Amino acid sequence: MNTLDRDLSFPTTAKPGLKVKQPILSTFSQKWSETFLGYVFLFPSLLLFALFLFYPLFQTLYLSLHETDPRGRISSFVGFDNFTAIFTSERFYQSLGVTGLFTLLTVPTVIVLALILAAFTHNHLKGMRIFQFIFSLPVVLSVGTSAVIWMMLFHPSVGMLNYLLTLVGLEPVAWLTDPRWALLSVSMMTVWMNLGFTYIVLLSGLQGIPDEIYDSAKIDGSGPVRTFIRIVLPLLSPTVFFVTIVSIIGAFQSFGQIHILTRGGPVNSTDVLVYSLYQDAFINFRFGTGSAQALVLFTIILIFTIVQFKVFERNVHYQ
């Protein structure tokens, strides 16, 4: 300390380790200001959720307990009669079976195909980005566009698929008008349509695995197949788990391709739950029954999602 500092008496600074006490009222006011500011930023999102999610949900619950006229106006309170009619209807269980079979045909196929394609294109070889672009391409097409493309492929007389069958000496197939082939045809189109999104997600998951892990496995003498099964798949399990949940929810909500390709036919062979709901609500104008079916479908998807989290998440290895 020099002479000037010793002779002049400046205010002493706070010692290290001692907290400067702030007024309680000021701290409380600052916290409220921050909280209010946070809700101001959240307000647009909360407003959109309220308008497009919570209000339709409560309106659906309200309609499910009432009978409506063809204009959708409430005519009488029926309690749980709409739910009773659904669970005693043979058509509901048929639609539930078709939905389950459609989910089994599409979800595992999409995930396995996308995983194989992502594994083959996950390298730094020249020209690989062209294949990555081609395999990702279906994600940019809408459901309507994809359905129209496949409707032309499925055409019984000028479609490409029947032309290929005749080249190898097989009989043409009535892809969309034969009850034995209709659900399989819609599933083929759905697999192709969902392949792009699933491929992009799985490829991103593979690219997130560090190259050092592949190098260590190679030094230890592990082959490509063993490395993929024993090391890559466990590290990729969070991504596969996410894709599985999203794909199952999407399969239960499938509507556009079925409406364009088969309209639930032939002989209700592609009448999934969402299309049955649509027919009750917007063709037969039974909005109460349609709302009850929507709530049943919501409950089924919710139960499936909870079961997947409780059962399958144990096998997911988070890094």
Coordinates of C-alpha atoms in Angstrom, one line a residue:
M1 CA 0.0 0.0 0.0
N2 CA 1.5 3.3 -1.0
T3 CA 1.4 6.6 1.0
L4 CA -1.6 8.0 -1.0
D5 CA -3.8 5.0 -0.3
R6 CA -2.8 5.1 3.4
D7 CA -3.6 8.8 3.9
L8 CA -6.9 8.9 1.9
S9 CA -9.8 7.1 3.5
F10 CA -11.7 5.4 0.6
P11 CA -14.8 3.3 1.4
T12 CA -13.8 -0.3 2.1
T13 CA -15.0 -3.0 -0.4
A14 CA -16.8 -6.1 0.7
K15 CA -14.6 -8.9 2.0
P16 CA -14.5 -12.1 -0.1
G17 CA -16.9 -14.7 1.1
L18 CA -19.4 -12.2 2.5
K19 CA -22.8 -12.0 0.7
V20 CA -24.2 -8.6 0.0
K21 CA -27.7 -8.5 1.5
Q22 CA -30.4 -7.2 -0.9
P23 CA -33.7 -6.0 0.1
I24 CA -36.3 -8.8 0.3
L25 CA -38.9 -6.7 -1.5
S26 CA -36.5 -6.0 -4.4
T27 CA -35.7 -9.8 -4.8
F28 CA -39.4 -10.7 -4.7
S29 CA -40.2 -8.1 -7.3
Q30 CA -37.4 -9.3 -9.6
K31 CA -38.6 -12.9 -9.5
W32 CA -42.2 -11.9 -10.3
S33 CA -40.9 -9.7 -13.2
E34 CA -39.0 -12.7 -14.6
T35 CA -41.9 -15.0 -14.2
F36 CA -44.3 -12.6 -15.8
L37 CA -41.8 -12.1 -18.7
G38 CA -41.6 -15.8 -19.2
Y39 CA -45.4 -16.2 -19.4
V40 CA -45.5 -13.3 -21.9
F41 CA -43.1 -15.2 -24.2
L42 CA -45.1 -18.4 -23.7
F43 CA -48.5 -16.8 -24.3
P44 CA -48.5 -17.3 -28.2
S45 CA -47.8 -21.0 -27.7
L46 CA -50.3 -21.4 -25.0
L47 CA -52.9 -19.6 -27.1
L48 CA -52.3 -21.9 -30.0
F49 CA -52.4 -25.0 -27.8
A50 CA -55.7 -23.8 -26.3
L51 CA -57.3 -23.1 -29.7
F52 CA -56.1 -26.1 -31.6
L53 CA -55.6 -28.8 -28.9
F54 CA -57.4 -28.2 -25.6
Y55 CA -60.7 -26.7 -27.0
P56 CA -61.2 -29.5 -29.6
L57 CA -60.4 -32.1 -26.9
F58 CA -63.0 -30.7 -24.5
Q59 CA -65.5 -30.2 -27.4
T60 CA -65.0 -33.9 -28.5
L61 CA -65.6 -35.0 -24.9
Y62 CA -68.8 -32.9 -24.7
L63 CA -70.1 -34.2 -28.1
S64 CA -69.4 -37.8 -27.1
L65 CA -72.0 -37.5 -24.4
H66 CA -74.7 -36.1 -26.6
E67 CA -76.7 -37.0 -29.7
T68 CA -76.5 -34.5 -32.6
D69 CA -78.6 -33.6 -35.6
P70 CA -77.1 -33.7 -39.1
R71 CA -76.0 -30.1 -38.7
G72 CA -73.9 -31.0 -35.6
R73 CA -76.2 -29.3 -33.1
I74 CA -76.9 -31.0 -29.8
S75 CA -80.3 -32.7 -29.7
S76 CA -80.2 -34.7 -26.5
F77 CA -77.9 -35.9 -23.7
V78 CA -77.3 -39.6 -24.0
G79 CA -74.5 -40.2 -21.4
F80 CA -72.3 -43.1 -22.2
D81 CA -74.7 -44.6 -24.8
N82 CA -72.3 -43.7 -27.6
F83 CA -69.5 -45.6 -25.9
T84 CA -71.8 -48.5 -25.3
A85 CA -72.8 -48.6 -29.0
I86 CA -69.1 -48.6 -30.0
F87 CA -68.0 -51.4 -27.7
T88 CA -71.0 -53.6 -28.7
S89 CA -70.5 -53.0 -32.4
E90 CA -68.9 -55.7 -34.5
R91 CA -67.6 -53.1 -36.9
F92 CA -65.5 -51.5 -34.2
Y93 CA -63.6 -54.7 -33.5
Q94 CA -63.2 -55.3 -37.2
S95 CA -61.7 -51.8 -37.6
L96 CA -59.5 -52.4 -34.6
G97 CA -58.2 -55.6 -36.1
V98 CA -57.5 -54.0 -39.4
T99 CA -55.7 -51.1 -37.7
G100 CA -53.6 -53.6 -35.7
L101 CA -52.7 -55.6 -38.8
F102 CA -51.9 -52.4 -40.7
T103 CA -49.6 -51.3 -37.9
L104 CA -47.8 -54.7 -37.9
L105 CA -47.3 -54.6 -41.6
T106 CA -45.9 -51.1 -41.8
V107 CA -44.0 -50.1 -38.6
P108 CA -41.5 -53.0 -38.3
T109 CA -41.0 -53.0 -42.1
V110 CA -40.2 -49.3 -42.2
I111 CA -37.8 -49.4 -39.3
V112 CA -35.9 -52.5 -40.6
L113 CA -35.6 -51.1 -44.2
A114 CA -34.6 -47.7 -43.0
L115 CA -32.0 -49.1 -40.6
I116 CA -30.5 -51.3 -43.4
L117 CA -30.3 -48.3 -45.8
A118 CA -28.9 -46.1 -43.1
A119 CA -26.2 -48.6 -42.2
F120 CA -25.2 -49.1 -45.8
T121 CA -25.1 -45.4 -46.6
H122 CA -23.4 -44.4 -43.3
N123 CA -19.9 -44.1 -44.7
H124 CA -17.6 -41.6 -46.4
L125 CA -17.5 -43.2 -49.8
K126 CA -17.6 -41.0 -52.8
G127 CA -21.1 -40.5 -54.2
M128 CA -22.9 -41.7 -51.1
R129 CA -24.7 -38.4 -50.6
I130 CA -26.6 -39.1 -53.8
F131 CA -28.1 -42.3 -52.3
Q132 CA -28.8 -40.4 -49.0
F133 CA -30.7 -37.8 -51.1
I134 CA -32.7 -40.5 -53.0
F135 CA -33.6 -42.5 -49.8
S136 CA -34.7 -39.3 -48.1
L137 CA -36.8 -38.1 -51.0
P138 CA -40.2 -39.5 -49.9
V139 CA -40.3 -37.2 -46.9
V140 CA -40.8 -34.1 -49.1
L141 CA -44.0 -35.6 -50.7
S142 CA -47.4 -35.1 -49.2
V143 CA -49.7 -37.9 -48.5
G144 CA -52.0 -36.9 -51.4
T145 CA -49.1 -36.8 -53.9
S146 CA -47.7 -40.1 -52.7
A147 CA -51.2 -41.8 -52.9
V148 CA -51.7 -40.5 -56.5
I149 CA -48.3 -41.8 -57.6
W150 CA -49.0 -45.3 -56.1
M151 CA -52.6 -45.3 -57.5
M152 CA -51.0 -45.0 -61.0
L153 CA -48.6 -47.9 -60.1
F154 CA -51.5 -50.0 -58.8
H155 CA -53.6 -49.4 -61.9
P156 CA -54.9 -52.8 -63.1
S157 CA -54.3 -52.3 -66.8
V158 CA -51.6 -49.6 -67.2
G159 CA -49.9 -49.8 -63.8
M160 CA -46.2 -50.5 -63.7
L161 CA -46.5 -53.3 -61.0
N162 CA -48.8 -55.4 -63.2
Y163 CA -46.5 -54.8 -66.2
L164 CA -43.6 -56.1 -64.2
L165 CA -45.6 -59.2 -63.1
T166 CA -46.5 -60.0 -66.7
L167 CA -42.8 -59.7 -67.7
V168 CA -42.0 -62.6 -65.4
G169 CA -45.0 -64.6 -66.4
L170 CA -47.3 -63.9 -63.5
E171 CA -51.0 -63.0 -63.5
P172 CA -51.9 -59.3 -62.9
V173 CA -53.1 -58.5 -59.5
A174 CA -56.2 -56.4 -58.5
W175 CA -54.1 -54.4 -56.0
L176 CA -56.8 -52.1 -54.7
T177 CA -60.0 -54.0 -55.5
D178 CA -59.2 -57.4 -54.2
P179 CA -59.9 -57.7 -50.4
R180 CA -56.9 -60.1 -50.1
W181 CA -54.5 -57.5 -51.6
A182 CA -56.0 -54.1 -50.6
L183 CA -54.5 -53.8 -47.1
L184 CA -51.2 -55.1 -48.3
S185 CA -51.2 -52.6 -51.2
V186 CA -51.9 -49.7 -48.8
S187 CA -49.2 -50.9 -46.5
M188 CA -46.7 -51.0 -49.3
M189 CA -47.5 -47.4 -50.2
T190 CA -47.3 -46.4 -46.5
V191 CA -43.9 -48.0 -46.0
W192 CA -42.5 -46.1 -49.0
M193 CA -44.1 -42.9 -47.8
N194 CA -42.7 -43.2 -44.2
L195 CA -39.3 -44.5 -45.3
G196 CA -37.8 -41.1 -45.9
F197 CA -38.4 -39.7 -42.4
T198 CA -37.4 -42.8 -40.6
Y199 CA -34.3 -43.1 -42.7
I200 CA -33.2 -39.5 -41.9
V201 CA -33.7 -40.0 -38.2
L202 CA -31.8 -43.3 -38.0
L203 CA -29.0 -41.9 -40.2
S204 CA -28.7 -38.9 -37.9
G205 CA -28.4 -41.3 -35.0
L206 CA -25.7 -43.3 -36.7
Q207 CA -23.8 -40.1 -37.5
G208 CA -23.9 -39.2 -33.8
I209 CA -21.8 -42.3 -32.8
P210 CA -18.1 -41.3 -32.5
D211 CA -15.7 -42.7 -35.1
E212 CA -13.4 -43.7 -32.2
I213 CA -15.8 -46.5 -31.2
Y214 CA -15.6 -48.0 -34.7
D215 CA -11.8 -47.7 -34.6
S216 CA -11.6 -49.4 -31.1
A217 CA -13.8 -52.2 -32.3
K218 CA -11.7 -52.8 -35.4
I219 CA -8.5 -52.9 -33.3
D220 CA -10.1 -55.5 -31.0
G221 CA -10.8 -57.7 -34.1
S222 CA -14.6 -57.1 -34.2
G223 CA -16.1 -57.6 -37.7
P224 CA -18.6 -55.2 -39.3
V225 CA -21.7 -57.4 -38.5
R226 CA -20.6 -58.0 -34.9
T227 CA -19.8 -54.4 -34.4
F228 CA -23.2 -53.3 -35.7
I229 CA -25.1 -55.8 -33.6
R230 CA -23.1 -55.6 -30.3
I231 CA -22.0 -52.0 -30.3
V232 CA -23.9 -49.8 -32.8
L233 CA -27.4 -51.1 -32.1
P234 CA -27.3 -50.5 -28.3
L235 CA -25.9 -47.0 -28.9
L236 CA -28.7 -46.4 -31.5
S237 CA -31.4 -47.8 -29.2
P238 CA -32.7 -44.3 -28.1
T239 CA -33.2 -43.3 -31.7
V240 CA -34.9 -46.6 -32.6
F241 CA -37.2 -46.2 -29.5
F242 CA -38.2 -42.8 -30.6
V243 CA -38.9 -43.9 -34.2
T244 CA -40.9 -46.9 -33.0
I245 CA -43.2 -44.7 -30.8
V246 CA -43.7 -42.1 -33.5
S247 CA -44.3 -44.7 -36.2
I248 CA -46.9 -46.6 -34.1
I249 CA -48.8 -43.4 -33.4
G250 CA -48.6 -42.4 -37.1
A251 CA -49.9 -45.9 -38.1
F252 CA -52.9 -45.6 -35.8
Q253 CA -53.7 -42.1 -37.2
S254 CA -53.3 -43.1 -40.9
F255 CA -56.1 -41.7 -43.0
G256 CA -55.1 -39.8 -46.2
Q257 CA -53.7 -42.7 -48.2
I258 CA -56.7 -45.0 -47.3
H259 CA -59.2 -42.3 -48.2
I260 CA -57.6 -41.8 -51.6
L261 CA -56.7 -45.3 -52.5
T262 CA -59.5 -47.6 -51.2
R263 CA -62.0 -45.5 -49.1
G264 CA -62.0 -48.2 -46.5
G265 CA -62.9 -51.0 -49.0
P266 CA -63.2 -53.4 -50.6
V267 CA -65.6 -55.2 -48.1
N268 CA -64.1 -53.0 -45.3
S269 CA -60.7 -54.7 -45.7
T270 CA -58.9 -51.4 -45.2
D271 CA -61.4 -49.8 -42.8
V272 CA -59.1 -48.6 -40.1
L273 CA -60.3 -46.8 -36.9
V274 CA -59.7 -43.3 -38.2
Y275 CA -61.6 -44.0 -41.5
S276 CA -64.4 -45.5 -39.5
L277 CA -64.5 -42.4 -37.3
Y278 CA -64.5 -40.2 -40.4
Q279 CA -67.5 -42.1 -41.9
D280 CA -69.5 -41.9 -38.7
A281 CA -68.9 -38.2 -38.2
F282 CA -68.7 -36.7 -41.7
I283 CA -70.6 -39.1 -43.9
N284 CA -73.3 -40.4 -41.6
F285 CA -73.4 -37.1 -39.6
R286 CA -73.3 -38.9 -36.2
F287 CA -70.9 -36.5 -34.5
G288 CA -71.6 -38.0 -31.1
T289 CA -70.5 -41.5 -32.1
G290 CA -67.6 -40.1 -34.1
S291 CA -66.4 -38.1 -31.1
A292 CA -66.7 -41.2 -28.8
Q293 CA -64.6 -43.1 -31.3
A294 CA -62.0 -40.4 -31.3
L295 CA -61.7 -40.6 -27.6
V296 CA -61.4 -44.4 -27.7
L297 CA -58.7 -44.0 -30.3
F298 CA -56.9 -41.4 -28.2
T299 CA -57.1 -43.8 -25.2
I300 CA -55.7 -46.7 -27.2
I301 CA -52.7 -44.7 -28.4
L302 CA -52.1 -43.3 -24.9
I303 CA -52.1 -46.8 -23.4
F304 CA -49.8 -48.1 -26.2
T305 CA -47.4 -45.2 -25.6
I306 CA -47.3 -45.7 -21.8
V307 CA -46.7 -49.5 -22.2
Q308 CA -43.8 -48.9 -24.6
F309 CA -42.2 -46.5 -22.1
K310 CA -42.7 -48.9 -19.2
V311 CA -41.6 -52.1 -21.0
F312 CA -39.2 -51.3 -23.8
E313 CA -37.5 -48.2 -22.3
R314 CA -35.6 -50.6 -20.0
N315 CA -33.6 -51.9 -23.0
V316 CA -32.7 -48.4 -24.2
H317 CA -29.1 -47.5 -23.5
Y318 CA -28.7 -43.7 -23.1
Q319 CA -25.1 -42.5 -23.3

